[in-house]
XYZ file of N, CA and C in Angstrom:
699
model
N 164.674 28.238 141.260
C 164.688 29.670 141.570
C 164.507 30.491 140.300
N 165.236 30.017 139.312
C 165.127 30.702 138.007
C 163.728 30.658 137.474
N 163.013 29.559 137.649
C 161.649 29.369 137.191
C 160.724 30.314 137.882
N 160.905 30.442 139.223
C 160.072 31.351 139.995
C 160.296 32.806 139.551
N 161.559 33.109 139.290
C 161.871 34.474 138.878
C 161.237 34.795 137.536
N 161.336 33.762 136.704
C 160.736 33.994 135.372
C 159.241 34.152 135.464
N 158.603 33.344 136.368
C 157.148 33.494 136.538
C 156.793 34.867 137.084
N 157.546 35.333 138.051
C 157.248 36.653 138.609
C 157.445 37.730 137.568
N 158.492 37.606 136.801
C 158.739 38.610 135.748
C 157.638 38.581 134.707
N 157.220 37.332 134.431
C 156.152 37.176 133.431
C 154.874 37.806 133.931
N 154.563 37.595 135.234
C 153.353 38.180 135.800
C 153.434 39.709 135.789
N 154.631 40.201 136.113
C 154.796 41.667 136.061
C 154.569 42.193 134.650
N 155.056 41.436 133.713
C 154.912 41.849 132.306
C 153.441 41.866 131.898
N 152.747 40.761 132.325
C 151.318 40.655 131.990
C 150.548 41.785 132.649
N 150.892 42.036 133.901
C 150.187 43.083 134.631
C 150.431 44.445 133.990
N 151.683 44.693 133.583
C 152.007 45.962 132.913
C 151.273 46.098 131.592
N 151.263 44.938 130.874
C 150.574 44.956 129.585
C 149.080 45.232 129.768
N 148.491 44.594 130.781
C 147.080 44.759 131.069
C 146.754 46.226 131.422
N 147.648 46.786 132.272
C 147.445 48.183 132.659
C 147.574 49.103 131.436
N 148.505 48.756 130.550
C 148.690 49.558 129.327
C 147.460 49.499 128.444
N 146.915 48.240 128.342
C 145.705 48.081 127.519
C 144.563 48.874 128.115
N 144.423 48.795 129.465
C 143.366 49.558 130.131
C 143.523 51.049 129.893
N 144.774 51.496 129.973
C 145.029 52.929 129.749
C 144.657 53.329 128.326
N 145.020 52.427 127.393
C 144.694 52.730 125.985
C 143.197 52.750 125.772
N 142.534 51.722 126.404
C 141.068 51.681 126.281
C 140.448 52.913 126.910
N 140.992 53.310 128.056
C 140.491 54.506 128.731
C 140.648 55.740 127.856
N 141.814 55.814 127.195
C 142.052 56.954 126.296
C 141.072 56.960 125.138
N 140.870 55.730 124.609
C 139.919 55.621 123.485
C 138.515 55.985 123.922
N 138.153 55.483 125.127
C 136.819 55.818 125.645
C 136.680 57.313 125.877
N 137.752 57.930 126.394
C 137.714 59.390 126.608
C 137.548 60.141 125.293
N 138.344 59.702 124.305
C 138.252 60.348 122.984
C 136.875 60.145 122.372
N 136.366 58.895 122.526
C 135.046 58.586 121.972
C 133.962 59.427 122.639
N 134.106 59.478 124.013
C 133.117 60.264 124.768
C 133.165 61.734 124.378
N 134.415 62.235 124.227
C 134.581 63.631 123.848
C 134.028 63.884 122.454
N 134.326 62.989 121.534
C 133.851 63.123 120.158
C 132.340 62.970 120.099
N 131.836 62.047 120.931
C 130.388 61.843 120.996
C 129.716 63.110 121.498
N 130.342 63.745 122.483
C 129.809 65.000 123.001
C 129.788 66.076 121.930
N 130.887 66.076 121.146
C 130.926 67.040 120.042
C 129.810 66.770 119.049
N 129.624 65.498 118.726
C 128.584 65.134 117.766
C 127.200 65.521 118.268
N 126.961 65.265 119.577
C 125.671 65.622 120.165
C 125.475 67.133 120.115
N 126.557 67.857 120.464
C 126.477 69.321 120.437
C 126.240 69.819 119.016
N 126.979 69.205 118.067
C 126.807 69.607 116.660
C 125.399 69.340 116.178
N 124.868 68.179 116.591
C 123.507 67.836 116.202
C 122.510 68.810 116.797
N 122.731 69.188 118.061
C 121.850 70.150 118.712
C 121.948 71.509 118.027
N 123.206 71.925 117.706
C 123.401 73.185 117.003
C 122.690 73.159 115.653
N 122.803 72.040 114.943
C 122.163 71.919 113.629
C 120.646 72.030 113.753
N 120.113 71.400 114.810
C 118.667 71.479 115.033
C 118.241 72.919 115.313
N 119.084 73.615 116.118
C 118.782 75.006 116.428
C 118.838 75.866 115.164
N 119.855 75.590 114.337
C 119.980 76.347 113.095
C 118.797 76.095 112.175
N 118.377 74.826 112.116
C 117.208 74.501 111.292
C 115.965 75.234 111.780
N 115.791 75.247 113.090
C 114.632 75.917 113.674
C 114.681 77.420 113.401
N 115.903 78.008 113.559
C 116.060 79.438 113.300
C 115.805 79.762 111.829
N 116.310 78.873 110.972
C 116.107 79.060 109.532
C 114.622 79.006 109.181
N 113.927 78.069 109.809
C 112.490 77.960 109.558
C 111.770 79.227 109.984
N 112.152 79.750 111.169
C 111.529 80.982 111.646
C 111.846 82.144 110.703
N 113.098 82.228 110.251
C 113.492 83.286 109.323
C 112.730 83.181 108.003
N 112.564 81.933 107.557
C 111.827 81.717 106.306
C 110.396 82.199 106.426
N 109.783 81.909 107.561
C 108.412 82.363 107.793
C 108.348 83.881 107.789
N 109.328 84.511 108.465
C 109.362 85.981 108.513
C 109.560 86.561 107.117
N 110.531 85.990 106.363
C 110.825 86.481 105.012
C 109.618 86.316 104.104
N 108.974 85.161 104.172
C 107.789 84.925 103.337
C 106.659 85.892 103.704
N 106.563 86.167 105.020
C 105.549 87.127 105.450
C 105.827 88.516 104.899
N 107.109 88.927 104.941
C 107.502 90.230 104.400
C 107.254 90.286 102.901
N 107.614 89.199 102.201
C 107.395 89.142 100.753
C 105.906 89.247 100.428
N 105.093 88.544 101.208
C 103.643 88.591 100.978
C 103.102 89.991 101.221
N 103.607 90.641 102.303
C 103.141 91.988 102.623
C 103.558 92.981 101.542
N 104.827 92.858 101.090
C 105.302 93.733 100.028
C 104.538 93.485 98.737
N 104.261 92.208 98.448
C 103.493 91.878 97.257
C 102.098 92.459 97.316
N 101.490 92.396 98.501
C 100.145 92.951 98.674
C 100.155 94.462 98.504
N 101.194 95.116 99.094
C 101.294 96.571 98.955
C 101.520 96.963 97.502
N 102.370 96.190 96.795
C 102.624 96.476 95.382
C 101.352 96.322 94.570
N 100.565 95.307 94.877
C 99.310 95.077 94.161
C 98.338 96.221 94.412
N 98.256 96.651 95.681
C 97.363 97.758 96.028
C 97.806 99.036 95.318
N 99.131 99.287 95.335
C 99.670 100.468 94.664
C 99.339 100.454 93.178
N 99.475 99.283 92.577
C 99.169 99.152 91.152
C 97.694 99.428 90.876
N 96.820 98.888 91.724
C 95.383 99.090 91.533
C 95.000 100.554 91.715
N 95.634 101.206 92.692
C 95.361 102.628 92.916
C 95.812 103.441 91.708
N 96.984 103.098 91.148
C 97.491 103.798 89.963
C 96.515 103.652 88.799
N 95.972 102.450 88.634
C 95.011 102.213 87.552
C 93.771 103.084 87.745
N 93.294 103.152 88.993
C 92.119 103.982 89.285
C 92.403 105.452 89.002
N 93.605 105.913 89.378
C 93.986 107.289 89.093
C 93.985 107.544 87.596
N 94.608 106.620 86.859
C 94.712 106.776 85.412
C 93.341 106.824 84.756
N 92.443 105.959 85.210
C 91.074 105.947 84.672
C 90.360 107.260 84.978
N 90.562 107.772 86.190
C 89.914 109.029 86.582
C 90.407 110.190 85.730
N 91.729 110.276 85.537
C 92.271 111.376 84.749
C 91.899 111.246 83.275
N 91.819 110.029 82.763
C 91.350 109.833 81.393
C 89.939 110.381 81.224
N 89.080 110.053 82.182
C 87.687 110.526 82.126
C 87.624 112.047 82.227
N 88.429 112.622 83.111
C 88.422 114.072 83.306
C 88.846 114.796 82.030
N 89.932 114.340 81.397
C 90.416 115.029 80.204
C 89.495 114.813 79.005
N 88.841 113.680 78.962
C 87.868 113.470 77.888
C 86.699 114.436 78.033
N 86.248 114.647 79.252
C 85.150 115.589 79.489
C 85.603 117.034 79.252
N 86.829 117.346 79.638
C 87.356 118.685 79.392
C 87.469 118.977 77.903
N 87.667 117.935 77.122
C 87.722 118.095 75.666
C 86.412 118.679 75.150
N 85.280 118.169 75.642
C 83.973 118.670 75.216
C 83.724 120.084 75.735
N 84.195 120.345 76.947
C 84.056 121.698 77.494
C 84.848 122.690 76.642
N 86.073 122.326 76.315
C 86.936 123.215 75.529
C 86.373 123.439 74.122
N 85.803 122.413 73.514
C 85.232 122.571 72.173
C 84.121 123.624 72.177
N 83.289 123.583 73.182
C 82.197 124.559 73.249
C 82.740 125.958 73.520
N 83.692 126.063 74.461
C 84.274 127.364 74.777
C 84.954 127.945 73.538
N 85.734 127.124 72.841
C 86.415 127.587 71.620
C 85.403 128.032 70.566
N 84.303 127.286 70.451
C 83.266 127.652 69.475
C 82.664 129.009 69.825
N 82.404 129.242 71.108
C 81.855 130.513 71.543
C 82.827 131.659 71.283
N 84.095 131.402 71.565
C 85.122 132.431 71.359
C 85.251 132.754 69.876
N 85.274 131.724 69.036
C 85.383 131.948 67.587
C 84.169 132.712 67.061
N 82.991 132.345 67.531
C 81.767 133.034 67.100
C 81.827 134.514 67.475
N 82.309 134.787 68.689
C 82.419 136.189 69.112
C 83.471 136.920 68.271
N 84.608 136.273 68.031
C 85.672 136.903 67.247
C 85.206 137.193 65.822
N 84.411 136.289 65.257
C 83.862 136.527 63.919
C 82.922 137.732 63.937
N 82.109 137.813 64.953
C 81.186 138.949 65.095
C 81.977 140.256 65.224
N 82.999 140.248 66.075
C 83.828 141.427 66.281
C 84.556 141.827 65.002
N 85.020 140.842 64.267
C 85.752 141.135 63.033
C 84.837 141.836 62.026
N 83.642 141.288 61.846
C 82.720 141.854 60.865
C 82.224 143.233 61.283
N 82.002 143.414 62.546
C 81.375 144.647 63.016
C 82.337 145.670 63.620
N 83.587 145.285 63.780
C 84.481 146.223 64.470
C 85.908 146.251 63.899
N 86.432 145.081 63.542
C 87.842 145.038 63.162
C 88.091 144.757 61.674
N 87.041 144.737 60.916
C 87.209 144.513 59.472
C 88.059 145.649 58.884
N 88.871 145.344 57.869
C 89.705 146.406 57.254
C 88.912 147.627 56.806
N 87.638 147.421 56.517
C 86.809 148.554 56.079
C 86.747 149.638 57.153
N 86.788 149.212 58.430
C 86.703 150.176 59.527
C 88.067 150.777 59.874
N 89.110 150.270 59.219
C 90.449 150.730 59.559
C 91.030 151.686 58.514
N 90.365 151.846 57.387
C 90.952 152.643 56.311
C 90.727 154.147 56.541
N 91.701 154.886 56.064
C 91.603 156.337 56.140
C 91.734 156.962 54.742
N 91.926 156.062 53.785
C 92.096 156.528 52.408
C 90.752 156.474 51.691
N 90.149 157.604 51.434
C 88.852 157.665 50.787
C 88.872 157.088 49.374
N 90.052 157.083 48.796
C 90.178 156.567 47.434
C 89.815 155.094 47.351
N 90.102 154.340 48.408
C 89.849 152.903 48.416
C 88.621 152.534 49.259
N 87.914 153.510 49.711
C 86.782 153.251 50.599
C 85.717 152.386 49.931
N 85.419 152.676 48.680
C 84.385 151.914 47.970
C 84.777 150.446 47.874
N 86.034 150.197 47.551
C 86.521 148.807 47.421
C 86.398 148.052 48.746
N 86.844 148.652 49.839
C 86.802 147.988 51.135
C 85.364 147.808 51.636
N 84.514 148.778 51.250
C 83.110 148.652 51.645
C 82.457 147.475 50.935
N 82.771 147.278 49.672
C 82.249 146.135 48.927
C 82.757 144.819 49.537
N 84.023 144.839 49.879
C 84.606 143.649 50.508
C 83.928 143.352 51.837
N 83.692 144.389 52.606
C 83.031 144.216 53.913
C 81.610 143.695 53.751
N 80.865 144.276 52.798
C 79.487 143.834 52.565
C 79.445 142.368 52.150
N 80.414 141.948 51.360
C 80.496 140.540 50.948
C 80.790 139.647 52.161
N 81.767 140.034 52.983
C 82.136 139.244 54.167
C 80.993 139.208 55.179
N 80.293 140.341 55.294
C 79.186 140.403 56.244
C 78.054 139.473 55.809
N 77.801 139.431 54.516
C 76.757 138.554 54.006
C 77.100 137.086 54.269
N 78.341 136.732 54.041
C 78.794 135.351 54.293
C 78.691 135.023 55.780
N 79.035 135.991 56.608
C 78.944 135.792 58.054
C 77.502 135.562 58.479
N 76.580 136.364 57.973
C 75.167 136.225 58.333
C 74.593 134.903 57.843
N 75.049 134.469 56.697
C 74.614 133.155 56.201
C 75.158 132.043 57.090
N 76.385 132.242 57.543
C 77.001 131.253 58.446
C 76.239 131.180 59.767
N 75.837 132.332 60.295
C 75.098 132.394 61.556
C 73.733 131.726 61.419
N 73.084 131.946 60.269
C 71.735 131.414 60.064
C 71.718 129.976 59.541
N 72.861 129.487 59.172
C 72.940 128.142 58.590
C 72.397 127.098 59.577
N 71.362 126.334 59.190
C 70.785 125.316 60.092
C 71.819 124.298 60.565
N 72.708 123.924 59.664
C 73.740 122.956 60.056
C 74.660 123.539 61.117
N 74.998 124.820 60.945
C 75.830 125.478 61.942
C 75.135 125.579 63.287
N 73.817 125.844 63.239
C 73.042 125.907 64.482
C 72.995 124.544 65.165
N 72.891 123.488 64.371
C 72.881 122.131 64.934
C 74.215 121.824 65.611
N 75.290 122.249 64.956
C 76.621 122.036 65.540
C 76.738 122.768 66.874
N 76.294 124.025 66.882
C 76.362 124.820 68.112
C 75.516 124.198 69.215
N 74.326 123.723 68.834
C 73.423 123.098 69.804
C 74.039 121.808 70.355
N 74.653 121.040 69.470
C 75.294 119.784 69.895
C 76.457 120.056 70.843
N 77.256 121.052 70.511
C 78.389 121.415 71.373
C 77.916 121.888 72.738
N 76.841 122.678 72.744
C 76.306 123.172 74.019
C 75.771 122.021 74.862
N 75.092 121.077 74.221
C 74.572 119.926 74.952
C 75.686 119.096 75.567
N 76.743 118.865 74.791
C 77.878 118.089 75.303
C 78.611 118.848 76.403
N 78.627 120.162 76.276
C 79.247 120.999 77.313
C 78.504 120.850 78.635
N 77.180 120.968 78.582
C 76.369 120.859 79.800
C 76.547 119.492 80.462
N 76.514 118.443 79.652
C 76.685 117.086 80.183
C 78.086 116.924 80.772
N 79.083 117.443 80.062
C 80.471 117.302 80.510
C 80.697 117.993 81.851
N 80.119 119.176 82.028
C 80.298 119.890 83.293
C 79.695 119.106 84.451
N 78.525 118.518 84.234
C 77.903 117.692 85.276
C 78.721 116.439 85.554
N 79.198 115.809 84.485
C 79.976 114.581 84.640
C 81.318 114.845 85.314
N 81.894 116.017 85.051
C 83.156 116.364 85.711
C 82.976 116.405 87.220
N 81.909 117.050 87.656
C 81.635 117.119 89.095
C 81.414 115.725 89.674
N 80.746 114.874 88.903
C 80.465 113.507 89.354
C 81.750 112.688 89.456
N 82.579 112.761 88.433
C 83.831 111.999 88.429
C 84.731 112.431 89.574
N 84.855 113.739 89.760
C 85.717 114.258 90.819
C 85.240 113.794 92.190
N 83.922 113.773 92.375
C 83.389 113.342 93.668
C 83.572 111.838 93.878
N 83.276 111.046 92.855
C 83.355 109.592 92.990
C 84.797 109.094 93.090
N 85.717 109.801 92.452
C 87.117 109.378 92.431
C 87.979 110.171 93.399
N 87.330 110.892 94.304
C 88.078 111.759 95.221
C 89.103 111.000 96.044
N 88.821 109.726 96.329
C 89.740 108.925 97.159
C 91.038 108.619 96.418
N 91.006 108.702 95.081
C 92.171 108.328 94.283
C 92.965 109.516 93.758
N 92.312 110.660 93.581
C 92.977 111.775 92.909
C 93.226 112.931 93.862
N 94.107 113.808 93.432
C 94.479 114.961 94.255
C 93.273 115.876 94.490
N 93.144 116.414 95.694
C 92.055 117.373 95.969
C 92.189 118.644 95.143
N 93.382 118.898 94.611
C 93.579 120.068 93.756
C 92.732 119.974 92.493
N 92.427 118.751 92.061
C 91.611 118.570 90.865
C 90.221 119.154 91.086
N 89.634 118.850 92.220
C 88.309 119.378 92.546
C 88.318 120.903 92.572
N 89.369 121.479 93.143
C 89.478 122.944 93.213
C 89.563 123.552 91.817
N 90.342 122.907 90.948
C 90.502 123.404 89.583
C 89.187 123.339 88.809
N 88.467 122.232 88.941
C 87.196 122.069 88.222
C 86.163 123.071 88.725
N 86.087 123.254 90.035
C 85.137 124.220 90.605
C 85.451 125.635 90.132
N 86.722 125.983 90.149
C 87.121 127.325 89.720
C 86.785 127.542 88.246
N 87.066 126.533 87.406
C 86.766 126.648 85.979
C 85.265 126.805 85.752
N 84.472 125.999 86.444
C 83.011 126.053 86.286
C 82.479 127.447 86.618
N 82.980 128.013 87.706
C 82.533 129.347 88.122
C 82.947 130.401 87.091
N 84.190 130.311 86.627
C 84.689 131.300 85.664
C 83.941 131.242 84.340
N 83.569 130.046 83.911
C 82.883 129.911 82.627
C 81.425 130.364 82.698
N 80.861 130.376 83.883
C 79.434 130.677 84.011
C 79.140 132.108 84.450
N 80.174 132.885 84.688
C 79.895 134.234 85.171
C 80.525 135.296 84.274
N 79.955 136.482 84.354
C 80.518 137.660 83.694
C 80.837 138.697 84.765
N 81.821 139.526 84.447
C 82.220 140.565 85.394
C 81.791 141.928 84.853
N 81.280 142.741 85.741
C 80.784 144.057 85.324
C 81.891 144.931 84.735
N 83.113 144.715 85.200
C 84.207 145.589 84.780
C 84.798 145.202 83.423
N 84.394 144.052 82.852
C 85.000 143.612 81.600
C 84.039 143.739 80.419
N 84.606 144.089 79.274
C 83.834 144.117 78.050
C 83.717 142.708 77.491
N 82.952 142.562 76.376
C 82.758 141.231 75.823
C 84.056 140.644 75.282
N 84.904 141.484 74.740
C 86.188 140.963 74.250
C 87.032 140.446 75.409
N 87.025 141.175 76.524
C 87.752 140.730 77.712
C 87.114 139.461 78.296
N 85.794 139.412 78.250
C 85.068 138.254 78.768
C 85.485 136.971 78.035
N 85.413 137.006 76.721
C 85.738 135.802 75.954
C 87.230 135.481 75.983
N 88.036 136.525 76.086
C 89.474 136.290 76.230
C 89.773 135.578 77.545
N 89.050 135.987 78.598
C 89.226 135.340 79.909
C 88.775 133.888 79.863
N 87.648 133.608 79.208
C 87.158 132.230 79.110
C 88.185 131.330 78.423
N 88.746 131.837 77.322
C 89.731 131.059 76.585
C 90.981 130.797 77.422
N 91.456 131.840 78.112
C 92.652 131.701 78.951
C 92.416 130.750 80.116
N 91.266 130.908 80.780
C 90.943 130.051 81.920
C 90.867 128.582 81.491
N 90.269 128.354 80.335
C 90.147 126.991 79.830
C 91.525 126.368 79.597
N 92.373 127.085 78.876
C 93.703 126.558 78.543
C 94.573 126.390 79.781
N 94.536 127.358 80.680
C 95.373 127.295 81.880
C 94.921 126.177 82.824
N 93.625 125.951 82.898
C 93.114 124.860 83.738
C 93.600 123.514 83.219
N 93.545 123.329 81.925
C 94.007 122.068 81.329
C 95.495 121.870 81.600
N 96.276 122.924 81.475
C 97.716 122.825 81.734
C 97.980 122.432 83.185
N 97.273 123.086 84.107
C 97.474 122.777 85.532
C 97.053 121.342 85.853
N 95.946 120.903 85.280
C 95.484 119.535 85.527
C 96.428 118.509 84.915
N 97.032 118.834 83.797
C 98.033 117.934 83.217
C 99.233 117.802 84.138
N 99.671 118.913 84.705
C 100.809 118.875 85.639
C 100.469 118.033 86.866
N 99.254 118.214 87.380
C 98.818 117.439 88.545
C 98.780 115.953 88.213
N 98.243 115.618 87.060
C 98.113 114.204 86.679
C 99.487 113.564 86.461
N 100.431 114.317 85.896
C 101.783 113.765 85.696
C 102.432 113.429 87.033
N 102.245 114.303 88.006
C 102.810 114.047 89.339
C 102.124 112.842 89.961
N 100.803 112.796 89.885
C 100.037 111.706 90.490
C 100.367 110.355 89.858
N 100.530 110.348 88.542
C 100.789 109.090 87.829
C 102.285 108.806 87.680
N 103.102 109.718 88.229
C 104.573 109.560 88.187
C 105.055 109.411 86.738
N 104.552 110.298 85.883
C 104.952 110.294 84.473
C 106.036 111.352 84.274
N 107.188 110.912 83.820
C 108.305 111.840 83.599
C 108.216 112.395 82.181
N 108.498 113.681 82.054
C 108.465 114.316 80.741
C 109.798 114.999 80.450
């Protein structure tokens, strides 16, 4: 009887142990399955992140390329502007030289014939002295006017002036896409002012206007170019 009891107890023990092992295996399988699911999900998430990163990289590279292209275009446009303004001011230099020469020639004429101290004196005691001085200055002036070298200089300045005025119109037209339209307006206005006389003005007023128009145009064009080229002063 004792033997049978021991066998039954032993079988119960084995059965309990077996069930315990199964339960443990089941728990392990559940944990493994759960962890495996996590791993699969993590792997899928990682793949999604990689794909998203790749798409973002493509977008970022595209933006960088577009910005780089715009920066390059901006730089090239700035260079074209700078070249245009360099050409304009170089041509204006020749225009101003001729205008200044004309103004100086007129002022010399006015001085000798109108504003010389000889014409300003009221003291008869010194009249002879001032008259001698005037005659000397007038002779030097006439020699200066007739001087072949001086005539060559005047002719050269006039030739460069004519060429410069034509080239200014050409540069403004060819570079219109790069420079402010105000430049064209300024050049046209200057050209008209330099080529015309007004009935209401005397010769002194005429040449004074030419000098002022020349200087003021250059100042305005410098301001325009500084804004266009983003040059801080």
